[in-house]
mmCIF file of C-alpha atoms in Angstrom:
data_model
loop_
_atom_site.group_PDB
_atom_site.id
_atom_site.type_symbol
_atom_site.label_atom_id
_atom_site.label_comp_id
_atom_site.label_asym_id
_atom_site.label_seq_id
_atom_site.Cartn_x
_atom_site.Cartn_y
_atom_site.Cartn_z
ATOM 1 C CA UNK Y 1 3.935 25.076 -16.829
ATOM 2 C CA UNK Y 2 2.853 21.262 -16.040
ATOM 3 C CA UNK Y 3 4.782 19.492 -13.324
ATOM 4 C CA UNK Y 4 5.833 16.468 -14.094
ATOM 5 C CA UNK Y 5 3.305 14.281 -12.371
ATOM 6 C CA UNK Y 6 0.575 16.339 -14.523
ATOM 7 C CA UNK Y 7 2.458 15.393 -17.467
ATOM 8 C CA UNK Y 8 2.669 12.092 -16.626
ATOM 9 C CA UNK Y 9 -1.502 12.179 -15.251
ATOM 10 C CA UNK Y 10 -1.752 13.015 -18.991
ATOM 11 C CA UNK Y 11 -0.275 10.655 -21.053
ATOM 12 C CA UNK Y 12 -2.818 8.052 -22.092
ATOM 13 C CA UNK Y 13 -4.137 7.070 -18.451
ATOM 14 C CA UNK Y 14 -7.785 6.606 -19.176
ATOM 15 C CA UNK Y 15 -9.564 9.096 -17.956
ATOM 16 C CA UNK Y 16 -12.146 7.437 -15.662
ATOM 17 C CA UNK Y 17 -9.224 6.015 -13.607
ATOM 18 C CA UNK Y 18 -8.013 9.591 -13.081
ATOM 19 C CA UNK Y 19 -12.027 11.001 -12.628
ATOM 20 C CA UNK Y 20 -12.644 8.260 -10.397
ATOM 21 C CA UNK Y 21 -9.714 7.712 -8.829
ATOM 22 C CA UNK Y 22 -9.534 8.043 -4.603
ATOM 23 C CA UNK Y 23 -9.050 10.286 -2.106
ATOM 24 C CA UNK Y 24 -7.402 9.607 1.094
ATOM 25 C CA UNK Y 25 -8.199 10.779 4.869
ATOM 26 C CA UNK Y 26 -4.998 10.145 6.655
ATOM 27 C CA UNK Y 27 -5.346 9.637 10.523
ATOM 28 C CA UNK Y 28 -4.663 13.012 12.378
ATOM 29 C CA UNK Y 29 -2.372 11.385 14.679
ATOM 30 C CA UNK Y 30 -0.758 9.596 12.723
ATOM 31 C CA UNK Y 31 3.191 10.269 12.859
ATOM 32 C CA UNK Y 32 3.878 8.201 9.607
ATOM 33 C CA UNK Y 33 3.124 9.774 6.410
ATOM 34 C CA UNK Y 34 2.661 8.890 2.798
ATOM 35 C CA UNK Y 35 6.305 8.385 1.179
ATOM 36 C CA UNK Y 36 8.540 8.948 -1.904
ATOM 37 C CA UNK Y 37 9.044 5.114 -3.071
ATOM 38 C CA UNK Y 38 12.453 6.015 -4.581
ATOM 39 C CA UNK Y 39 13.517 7.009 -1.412
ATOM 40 C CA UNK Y 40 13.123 4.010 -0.067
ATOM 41 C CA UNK Y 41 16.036 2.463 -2.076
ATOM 42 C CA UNK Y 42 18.192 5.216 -0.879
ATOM 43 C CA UNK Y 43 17.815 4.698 3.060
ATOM 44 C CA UNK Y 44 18.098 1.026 2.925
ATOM 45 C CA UNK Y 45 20.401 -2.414 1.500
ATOM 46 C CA UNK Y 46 19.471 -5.225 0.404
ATOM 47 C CA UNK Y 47 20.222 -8.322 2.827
ATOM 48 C CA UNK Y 48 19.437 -11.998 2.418
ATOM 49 C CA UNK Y 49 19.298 -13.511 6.074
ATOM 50 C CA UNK Y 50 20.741 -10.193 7.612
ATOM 51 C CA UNK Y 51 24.131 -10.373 5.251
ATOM 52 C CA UNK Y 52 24.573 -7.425 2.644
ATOM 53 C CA UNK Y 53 23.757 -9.370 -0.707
ATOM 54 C CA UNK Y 54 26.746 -9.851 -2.873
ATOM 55 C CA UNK Y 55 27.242 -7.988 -6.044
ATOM 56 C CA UNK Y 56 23.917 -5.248 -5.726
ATOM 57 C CA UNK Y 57 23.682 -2.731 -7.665
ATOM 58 C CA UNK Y 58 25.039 0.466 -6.532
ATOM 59 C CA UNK Y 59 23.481 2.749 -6.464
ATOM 60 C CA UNK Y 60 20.208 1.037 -6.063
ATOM 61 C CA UNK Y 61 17.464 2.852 -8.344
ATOM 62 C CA UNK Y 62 14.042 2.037 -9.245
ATOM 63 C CA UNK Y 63 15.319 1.320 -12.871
ATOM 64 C CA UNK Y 64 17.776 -1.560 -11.604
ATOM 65 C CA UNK Y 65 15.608 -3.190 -8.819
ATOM 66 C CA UNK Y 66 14.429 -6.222 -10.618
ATOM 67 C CA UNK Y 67 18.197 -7.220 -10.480
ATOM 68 C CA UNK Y 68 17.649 -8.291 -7.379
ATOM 69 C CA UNK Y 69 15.691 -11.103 -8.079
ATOM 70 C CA UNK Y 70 18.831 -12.788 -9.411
ATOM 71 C CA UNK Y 71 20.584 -12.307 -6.006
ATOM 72 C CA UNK Y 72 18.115 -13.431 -3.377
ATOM 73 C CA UNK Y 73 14.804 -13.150 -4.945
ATOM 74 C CA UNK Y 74 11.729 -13.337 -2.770
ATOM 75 C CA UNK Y 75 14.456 -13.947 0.389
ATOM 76 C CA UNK Y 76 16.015 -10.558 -0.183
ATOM 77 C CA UNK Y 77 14.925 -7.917 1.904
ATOM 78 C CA UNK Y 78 15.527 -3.793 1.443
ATOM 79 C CA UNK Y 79 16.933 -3.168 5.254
ATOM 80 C CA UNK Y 80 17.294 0.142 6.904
ATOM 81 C CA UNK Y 81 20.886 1.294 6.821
ATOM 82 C CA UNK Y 82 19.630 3.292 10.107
ATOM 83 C CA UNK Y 83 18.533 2.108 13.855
ATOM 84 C CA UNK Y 84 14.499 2.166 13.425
ATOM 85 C CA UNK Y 85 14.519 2.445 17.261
ATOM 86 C CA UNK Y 86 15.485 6.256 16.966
ATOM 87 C CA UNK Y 87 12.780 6.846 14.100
ATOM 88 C CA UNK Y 88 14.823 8.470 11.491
ATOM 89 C CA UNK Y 89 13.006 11.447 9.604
ATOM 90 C CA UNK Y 90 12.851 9.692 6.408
ATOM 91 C CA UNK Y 91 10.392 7.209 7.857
ATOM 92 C CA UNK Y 92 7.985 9.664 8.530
ATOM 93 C CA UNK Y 93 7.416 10.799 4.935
ATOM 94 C CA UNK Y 94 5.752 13.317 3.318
ATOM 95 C CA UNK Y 95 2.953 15.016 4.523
ATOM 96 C CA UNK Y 96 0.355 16.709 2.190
ATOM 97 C CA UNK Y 97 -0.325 19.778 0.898
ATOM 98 C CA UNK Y 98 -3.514 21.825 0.947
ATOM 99 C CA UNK Y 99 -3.929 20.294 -2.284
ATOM 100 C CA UNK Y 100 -3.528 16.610 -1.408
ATOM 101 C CA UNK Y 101 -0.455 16.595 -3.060
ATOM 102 C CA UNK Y 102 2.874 15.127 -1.875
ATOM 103 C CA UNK Y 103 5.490 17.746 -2.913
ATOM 104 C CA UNK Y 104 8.704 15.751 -3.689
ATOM 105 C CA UNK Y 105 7.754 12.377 -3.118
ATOM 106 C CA UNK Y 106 5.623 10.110 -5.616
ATOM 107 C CA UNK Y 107 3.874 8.022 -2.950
ATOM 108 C CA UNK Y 108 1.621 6.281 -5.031
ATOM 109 C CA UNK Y 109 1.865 4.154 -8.175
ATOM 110 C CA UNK Y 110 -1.566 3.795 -10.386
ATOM 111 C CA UNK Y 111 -1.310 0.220 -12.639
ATOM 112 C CA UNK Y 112 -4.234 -0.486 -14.956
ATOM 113 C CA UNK Y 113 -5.172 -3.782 -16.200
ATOM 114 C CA UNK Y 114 -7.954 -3.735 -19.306
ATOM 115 C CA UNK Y 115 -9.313 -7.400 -19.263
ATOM 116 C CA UNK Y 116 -11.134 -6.378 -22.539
ATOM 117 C CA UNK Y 117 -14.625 -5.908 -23.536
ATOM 118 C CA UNK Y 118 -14.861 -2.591 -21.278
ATOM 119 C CA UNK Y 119 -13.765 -4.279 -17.895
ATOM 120 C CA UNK Y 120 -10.995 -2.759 -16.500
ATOM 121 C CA UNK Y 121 -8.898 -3.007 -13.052
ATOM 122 C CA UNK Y 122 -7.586 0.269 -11.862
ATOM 123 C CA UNK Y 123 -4.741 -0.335 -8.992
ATOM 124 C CA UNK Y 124 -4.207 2.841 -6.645
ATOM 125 C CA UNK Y 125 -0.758 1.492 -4.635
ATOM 126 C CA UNK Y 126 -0.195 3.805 -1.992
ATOM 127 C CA UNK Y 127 3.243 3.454 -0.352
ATOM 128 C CA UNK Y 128 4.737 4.790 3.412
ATOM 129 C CA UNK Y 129 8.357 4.010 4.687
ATOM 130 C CA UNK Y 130 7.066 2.634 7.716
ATOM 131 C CA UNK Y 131 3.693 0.621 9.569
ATOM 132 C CA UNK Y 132 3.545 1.122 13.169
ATOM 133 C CA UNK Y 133 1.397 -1.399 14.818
ATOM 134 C CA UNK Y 134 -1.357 -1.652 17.020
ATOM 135 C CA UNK Y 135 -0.885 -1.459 20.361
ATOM 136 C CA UNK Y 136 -2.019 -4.608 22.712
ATOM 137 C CA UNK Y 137 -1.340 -4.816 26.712
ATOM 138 C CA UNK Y 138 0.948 -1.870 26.130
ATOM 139 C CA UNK Y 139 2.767 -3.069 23.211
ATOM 140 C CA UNK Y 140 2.793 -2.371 19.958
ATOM 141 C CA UNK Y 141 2.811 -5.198 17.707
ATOM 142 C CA UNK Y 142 3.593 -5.947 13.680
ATOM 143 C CA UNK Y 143 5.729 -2.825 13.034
ATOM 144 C CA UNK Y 144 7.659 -3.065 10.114
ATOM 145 C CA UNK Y 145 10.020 -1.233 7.664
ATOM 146 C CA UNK Y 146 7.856 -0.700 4.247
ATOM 147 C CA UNK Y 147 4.104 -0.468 3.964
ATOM 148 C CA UNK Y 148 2.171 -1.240 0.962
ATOM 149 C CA UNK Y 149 -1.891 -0.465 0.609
ATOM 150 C CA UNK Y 150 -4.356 -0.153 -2.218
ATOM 151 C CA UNK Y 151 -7.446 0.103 -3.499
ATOM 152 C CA UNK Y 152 -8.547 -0.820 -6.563
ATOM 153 C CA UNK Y 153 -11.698 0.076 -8.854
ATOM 154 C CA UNK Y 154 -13.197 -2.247 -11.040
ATOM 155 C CA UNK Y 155 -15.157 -0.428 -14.173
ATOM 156 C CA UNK Y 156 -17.030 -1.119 -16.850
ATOM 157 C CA UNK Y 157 -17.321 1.019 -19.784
ATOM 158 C CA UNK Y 158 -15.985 3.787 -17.940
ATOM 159 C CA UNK Y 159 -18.064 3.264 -15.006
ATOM 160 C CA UNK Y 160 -16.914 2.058 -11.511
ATOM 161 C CA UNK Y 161 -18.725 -0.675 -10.157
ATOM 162 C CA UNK Y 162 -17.060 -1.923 -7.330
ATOM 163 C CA UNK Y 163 -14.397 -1.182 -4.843
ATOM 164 C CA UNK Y 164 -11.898 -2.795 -2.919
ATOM 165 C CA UNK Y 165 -10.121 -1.955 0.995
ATOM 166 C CA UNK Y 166 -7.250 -3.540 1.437
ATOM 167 C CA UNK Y 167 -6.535 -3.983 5.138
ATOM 168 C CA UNK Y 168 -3.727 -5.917 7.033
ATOM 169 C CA UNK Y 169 -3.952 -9.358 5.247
ATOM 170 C CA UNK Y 170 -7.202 -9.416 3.474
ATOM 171 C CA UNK Y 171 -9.706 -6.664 3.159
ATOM 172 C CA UNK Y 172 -13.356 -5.551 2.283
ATOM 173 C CA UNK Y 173 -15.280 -4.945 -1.134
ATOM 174 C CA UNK Y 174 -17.946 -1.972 -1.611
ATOM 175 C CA UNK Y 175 -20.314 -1.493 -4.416
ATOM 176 C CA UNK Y 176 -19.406 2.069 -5.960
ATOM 177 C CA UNK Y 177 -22.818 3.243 -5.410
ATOM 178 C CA UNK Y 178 -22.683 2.844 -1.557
ATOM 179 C CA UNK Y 179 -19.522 4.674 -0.934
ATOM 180 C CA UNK Y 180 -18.439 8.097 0.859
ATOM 181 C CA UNK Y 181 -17.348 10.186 -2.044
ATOM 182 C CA UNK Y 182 -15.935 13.640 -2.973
ATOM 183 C CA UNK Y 183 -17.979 14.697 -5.841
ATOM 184 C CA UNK Y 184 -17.686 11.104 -7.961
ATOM 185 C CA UNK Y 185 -14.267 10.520 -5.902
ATOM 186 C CA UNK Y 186 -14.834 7.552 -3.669
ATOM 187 C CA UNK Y 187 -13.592 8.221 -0.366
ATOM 188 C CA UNK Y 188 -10.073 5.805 1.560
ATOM 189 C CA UNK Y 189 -9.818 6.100 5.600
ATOM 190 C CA UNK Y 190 -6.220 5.052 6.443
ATOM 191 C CA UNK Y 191 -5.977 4.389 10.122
ATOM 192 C CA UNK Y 192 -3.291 5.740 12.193
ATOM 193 C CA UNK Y 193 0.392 3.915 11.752
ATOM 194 C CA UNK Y 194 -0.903 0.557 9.880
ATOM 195 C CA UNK Y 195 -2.649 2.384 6.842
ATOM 196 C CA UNK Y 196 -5.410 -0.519 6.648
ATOM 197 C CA UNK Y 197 -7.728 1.160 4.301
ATOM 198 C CA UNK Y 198 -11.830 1.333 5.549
ATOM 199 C CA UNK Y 199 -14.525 2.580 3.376
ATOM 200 C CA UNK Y 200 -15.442 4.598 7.011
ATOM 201 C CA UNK Y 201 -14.077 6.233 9.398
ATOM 202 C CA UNK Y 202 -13.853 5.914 13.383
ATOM 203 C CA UNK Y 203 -13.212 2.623 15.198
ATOM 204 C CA UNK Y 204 -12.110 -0.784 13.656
ATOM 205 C CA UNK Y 205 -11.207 -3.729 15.680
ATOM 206 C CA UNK Y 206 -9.178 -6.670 12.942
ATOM 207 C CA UNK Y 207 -8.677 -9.348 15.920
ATOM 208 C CA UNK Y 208 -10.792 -12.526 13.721
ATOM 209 C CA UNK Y 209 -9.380 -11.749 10.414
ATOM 210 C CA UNK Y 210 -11.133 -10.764 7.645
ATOM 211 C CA UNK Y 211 -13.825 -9.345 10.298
ATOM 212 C CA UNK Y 212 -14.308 -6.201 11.279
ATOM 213 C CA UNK Y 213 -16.109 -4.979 14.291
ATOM 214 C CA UNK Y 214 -16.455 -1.430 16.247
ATOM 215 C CA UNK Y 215 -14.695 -2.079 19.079
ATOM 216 C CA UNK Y 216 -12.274 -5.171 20.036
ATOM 217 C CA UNK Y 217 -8.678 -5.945 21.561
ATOM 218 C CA UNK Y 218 -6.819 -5.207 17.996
ATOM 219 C CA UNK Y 219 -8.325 -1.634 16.742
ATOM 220 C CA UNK Y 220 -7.853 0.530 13.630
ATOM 221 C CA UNK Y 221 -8.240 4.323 14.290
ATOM 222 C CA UNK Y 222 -9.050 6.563 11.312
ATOM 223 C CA UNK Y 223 -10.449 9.935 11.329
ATOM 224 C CA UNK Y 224 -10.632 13.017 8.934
ATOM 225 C CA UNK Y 225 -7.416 14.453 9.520
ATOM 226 C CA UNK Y 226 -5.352 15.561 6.345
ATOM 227 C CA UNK Y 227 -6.875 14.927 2.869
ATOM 228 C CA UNK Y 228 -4.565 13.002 0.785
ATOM 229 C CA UNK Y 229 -5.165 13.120 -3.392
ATOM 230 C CA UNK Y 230 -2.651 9.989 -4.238
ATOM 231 C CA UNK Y 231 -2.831 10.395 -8.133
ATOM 232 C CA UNK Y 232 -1.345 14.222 -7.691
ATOM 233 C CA UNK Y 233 1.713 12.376 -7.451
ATOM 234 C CA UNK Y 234 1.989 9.160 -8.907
ATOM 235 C CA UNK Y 235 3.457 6.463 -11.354
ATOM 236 C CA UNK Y 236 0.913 5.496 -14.106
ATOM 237 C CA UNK Y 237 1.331 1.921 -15.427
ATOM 238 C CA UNK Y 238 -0.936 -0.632 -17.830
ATOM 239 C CA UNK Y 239 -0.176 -4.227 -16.607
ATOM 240 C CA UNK Y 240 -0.109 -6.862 -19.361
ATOM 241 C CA UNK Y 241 -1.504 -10.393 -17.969
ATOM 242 C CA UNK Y 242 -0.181 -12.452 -20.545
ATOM 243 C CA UNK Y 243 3.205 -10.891 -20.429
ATOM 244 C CA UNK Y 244 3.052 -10.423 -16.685
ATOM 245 C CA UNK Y 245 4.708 -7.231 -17.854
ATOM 246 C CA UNK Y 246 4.637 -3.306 -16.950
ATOM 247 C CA UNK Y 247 4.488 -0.436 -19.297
ATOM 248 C CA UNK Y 248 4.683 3.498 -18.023
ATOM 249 C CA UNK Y 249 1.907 5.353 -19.751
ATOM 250 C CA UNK Y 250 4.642 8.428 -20.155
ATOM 251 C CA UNK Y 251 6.724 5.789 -21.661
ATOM 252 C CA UNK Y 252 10.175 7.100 -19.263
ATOM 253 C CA UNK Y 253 8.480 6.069 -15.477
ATOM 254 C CA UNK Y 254 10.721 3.579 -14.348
ATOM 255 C CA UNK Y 255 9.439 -0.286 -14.753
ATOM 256 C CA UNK Y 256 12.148 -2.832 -13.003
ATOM 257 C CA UNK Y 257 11.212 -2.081 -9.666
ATOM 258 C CA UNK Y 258 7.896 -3.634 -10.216
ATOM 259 C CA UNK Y 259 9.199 -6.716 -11.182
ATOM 260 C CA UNK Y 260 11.335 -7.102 -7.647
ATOM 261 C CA UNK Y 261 9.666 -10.107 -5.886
ATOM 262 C CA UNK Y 262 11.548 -9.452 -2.434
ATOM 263 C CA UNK Y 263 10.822 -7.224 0.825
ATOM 264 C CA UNK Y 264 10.431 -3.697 0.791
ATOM 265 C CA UNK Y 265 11.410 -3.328 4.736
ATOM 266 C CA UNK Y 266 13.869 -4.996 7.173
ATOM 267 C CA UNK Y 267 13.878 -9.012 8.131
ATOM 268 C CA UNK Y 268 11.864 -10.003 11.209
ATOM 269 C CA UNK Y 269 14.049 -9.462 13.557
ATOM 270 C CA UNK Y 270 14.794 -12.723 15.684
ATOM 271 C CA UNK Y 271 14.330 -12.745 19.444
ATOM 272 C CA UNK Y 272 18.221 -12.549 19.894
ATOM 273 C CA UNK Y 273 17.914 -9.272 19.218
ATOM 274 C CA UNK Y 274 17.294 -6.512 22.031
ATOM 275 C CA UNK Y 275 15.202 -4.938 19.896
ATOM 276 C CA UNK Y 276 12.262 -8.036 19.470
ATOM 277 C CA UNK Y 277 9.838 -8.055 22.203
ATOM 278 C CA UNK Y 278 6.752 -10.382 22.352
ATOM 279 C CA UNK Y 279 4.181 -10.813 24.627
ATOM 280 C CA UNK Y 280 4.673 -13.935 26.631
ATOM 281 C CA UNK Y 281 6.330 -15.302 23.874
ATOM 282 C CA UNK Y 282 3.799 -15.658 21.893
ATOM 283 C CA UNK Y 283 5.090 -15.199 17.703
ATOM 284 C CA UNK Y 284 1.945 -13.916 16.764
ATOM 285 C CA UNK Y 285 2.621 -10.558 19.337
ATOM 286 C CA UNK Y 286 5.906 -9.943 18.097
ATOM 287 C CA UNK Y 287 6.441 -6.051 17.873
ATOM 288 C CA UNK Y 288 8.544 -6.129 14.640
ATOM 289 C CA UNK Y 289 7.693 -8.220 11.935
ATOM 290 C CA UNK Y 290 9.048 -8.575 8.321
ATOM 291 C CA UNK Y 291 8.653 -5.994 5.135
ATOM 292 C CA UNK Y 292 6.067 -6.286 2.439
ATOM 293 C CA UNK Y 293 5.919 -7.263 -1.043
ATOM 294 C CA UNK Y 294 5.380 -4.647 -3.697
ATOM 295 C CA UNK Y 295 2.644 -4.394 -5.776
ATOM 296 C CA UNK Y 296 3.099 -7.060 -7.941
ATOM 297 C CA UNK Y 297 2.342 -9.936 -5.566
ATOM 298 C CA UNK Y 298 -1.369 -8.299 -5.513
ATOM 299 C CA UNK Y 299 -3.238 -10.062 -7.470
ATOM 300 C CA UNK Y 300 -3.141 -8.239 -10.403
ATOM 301 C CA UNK Y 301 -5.232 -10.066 -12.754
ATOM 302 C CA UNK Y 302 -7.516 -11.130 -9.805
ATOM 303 C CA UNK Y 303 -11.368 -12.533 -11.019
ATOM 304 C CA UNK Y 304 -13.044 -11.517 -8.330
ATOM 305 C CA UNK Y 305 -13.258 -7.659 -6.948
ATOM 306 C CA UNK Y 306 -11.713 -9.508 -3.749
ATOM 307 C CA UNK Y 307 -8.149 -10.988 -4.001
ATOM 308 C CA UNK Y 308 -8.088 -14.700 -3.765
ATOM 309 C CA UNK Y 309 -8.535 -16.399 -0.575
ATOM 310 C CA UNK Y 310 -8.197 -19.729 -0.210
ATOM 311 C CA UNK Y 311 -12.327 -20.831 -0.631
ATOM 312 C CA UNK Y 312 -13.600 -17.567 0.656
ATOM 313 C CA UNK Y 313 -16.386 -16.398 -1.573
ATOM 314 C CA UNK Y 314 -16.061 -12.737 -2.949
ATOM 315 C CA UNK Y 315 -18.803 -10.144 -0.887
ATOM 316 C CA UNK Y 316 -19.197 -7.025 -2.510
ATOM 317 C CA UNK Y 317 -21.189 -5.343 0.196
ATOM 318 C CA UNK Y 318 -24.044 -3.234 -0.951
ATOM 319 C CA UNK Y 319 -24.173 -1.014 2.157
ATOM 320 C CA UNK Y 320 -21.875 0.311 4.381
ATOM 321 C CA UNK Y 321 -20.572 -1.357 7.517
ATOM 322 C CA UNK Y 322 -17.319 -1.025 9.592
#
């Protein structure tokens, strides 16, 4: 009998985005696995400047998470009800299967956004409870409550063309053609606790943003260690431009919680509490920082492969490169 997440692979998601769609080599060492997005709701509140917000939902759900933006908006923040010093099991996630798959948890939301005339954006959204930084002069720095990554494949008439990595605050494009695959699966690195996404694996240092080098003071690990199929268990959405609206291809996924505009992790904490540390002081070294967005604030409807960045020209790289 289908599952549910075949059911849902099934209903009307084009099939090239399935065909096509990535695979993911998650670190070996890495402690922090892929994660069940409901679940986040369930193992945090929200809080606008560290105060419960008035009048939330309760339970929060992924159906009633837009209702947020009424109470807080983009200053609300989905905070751990637990001490993220003592690494609670639920930030850890949910590692995969010998099949790739995520049993219990949909970690990964696929939204699809047909520009017409056969070009079409497919979103992979992959989501973890928790980033843990890199580590510099002994410290890690950046952790945070909530972690969103993607990729996303731009086709035409079916056929990939391009893809892109995101990583930390930008990212890297890759002509289809020139990337690792499995069969015509194009092949995601996610390095251990941040999840930046490289189109190869080993050694990547992100100290100049936006560059990446094989060695530096600010390095990305990523190896082959368990194979990750995100799209075994996943959300399947078309995203309307226009409308800037969400539809579930199964017509009963849940919608609202793509509409939230606030955090999905805690509030950088301030340097009052014991648990901040920087080094020397310096804000950019801070070891926690503050939660993400969610997928919506990624550029959905984006003209170039490459998200928009400030005048930075869009380089689809023909050949591989760190």
């Amino acid at each position: 009998m289908p599952t549910s997440d075949q059911k849902r692979q099934a209903a009307n998601v084009p099939s090239y985005v399935l065909s096509y769609a990535p695979k993911v080599w998650l670190q070996s060492q890495d402690p922090y696995a892929p994660s069940d997005i409901a679940a986040q709701l369930a193992h945090t509140e929200p809080k606008v400047n560290f105060s419960v917000v008035t009048g939330a939902p309760n339970p929060l759900t992924l159906d009633n998470l837009a209702s947020l933006n009424n109470l807080g908006g983009n200053n609300v923040y989905l905070t751990s009800v637990d001490d993220i010093t003592q690494n609670p099991g639920w930030l850890k996630g949910v590692k995969p299967d010998g099949n790739g798959r995520t049993n219990g948890a949909v970690s990964c939301a696929v939204i699809v956004n047909d520009h017409g005339s056969g070009n079409v954006d497919a979103y992979y959204m992959y989501f973890y409870a928790y980033d843990q930084g890199n580590t510099v002069l002994g410290q890690e720095i950046g952790d945070h409550v909530g972690d969103w990554e993607h990729n996303m494949i731009r086709f035409k008439d079916g056929i990939p063309q391009a893809i892109w990595y995101s990583q930390h605050s930008y990212g890297e494009a890759f002509t289809y053609a020139c990337v690792e695959k499995q069969g015509q699966r194009p092949v995601t690195y996610s390095a251990k606790g941040t999840h930046a996404n490289y189109a190869t694996t080993g050694t990547h240092d992100h100290t100049i943003p936006g560059v990446n080098l094989l060695v530096g003071p600010i390095e990305d690990h990523c190896d082959q260690g368990t194979l990750w199929d995100p799209v075994a268990s996943a959300y399947f959405y078309s995203y309307n431009a226009a409308s800037d609206s969400f539809s579930a291809y199964d017509g009963t996924s849940p919608t609202s919680w793509l509409q939230y505009v606030g955090k999905w992790g805690d509030q950088q904490y301030p340097d009052s509490d014991p648990r901040q540390k920087k080094i020397l002081g310096i804000a950019a070294t801070a070891k926690y920082t503050g939660g993400p967005t969610g997928p919506r604030d990624k550029y959905l409807n984006r003209p170039d492969v490459c998200p928009p960045r400030n005048n930075t020209k869009c380089f689809v790289s023909p050949f591989l490169r760190p």
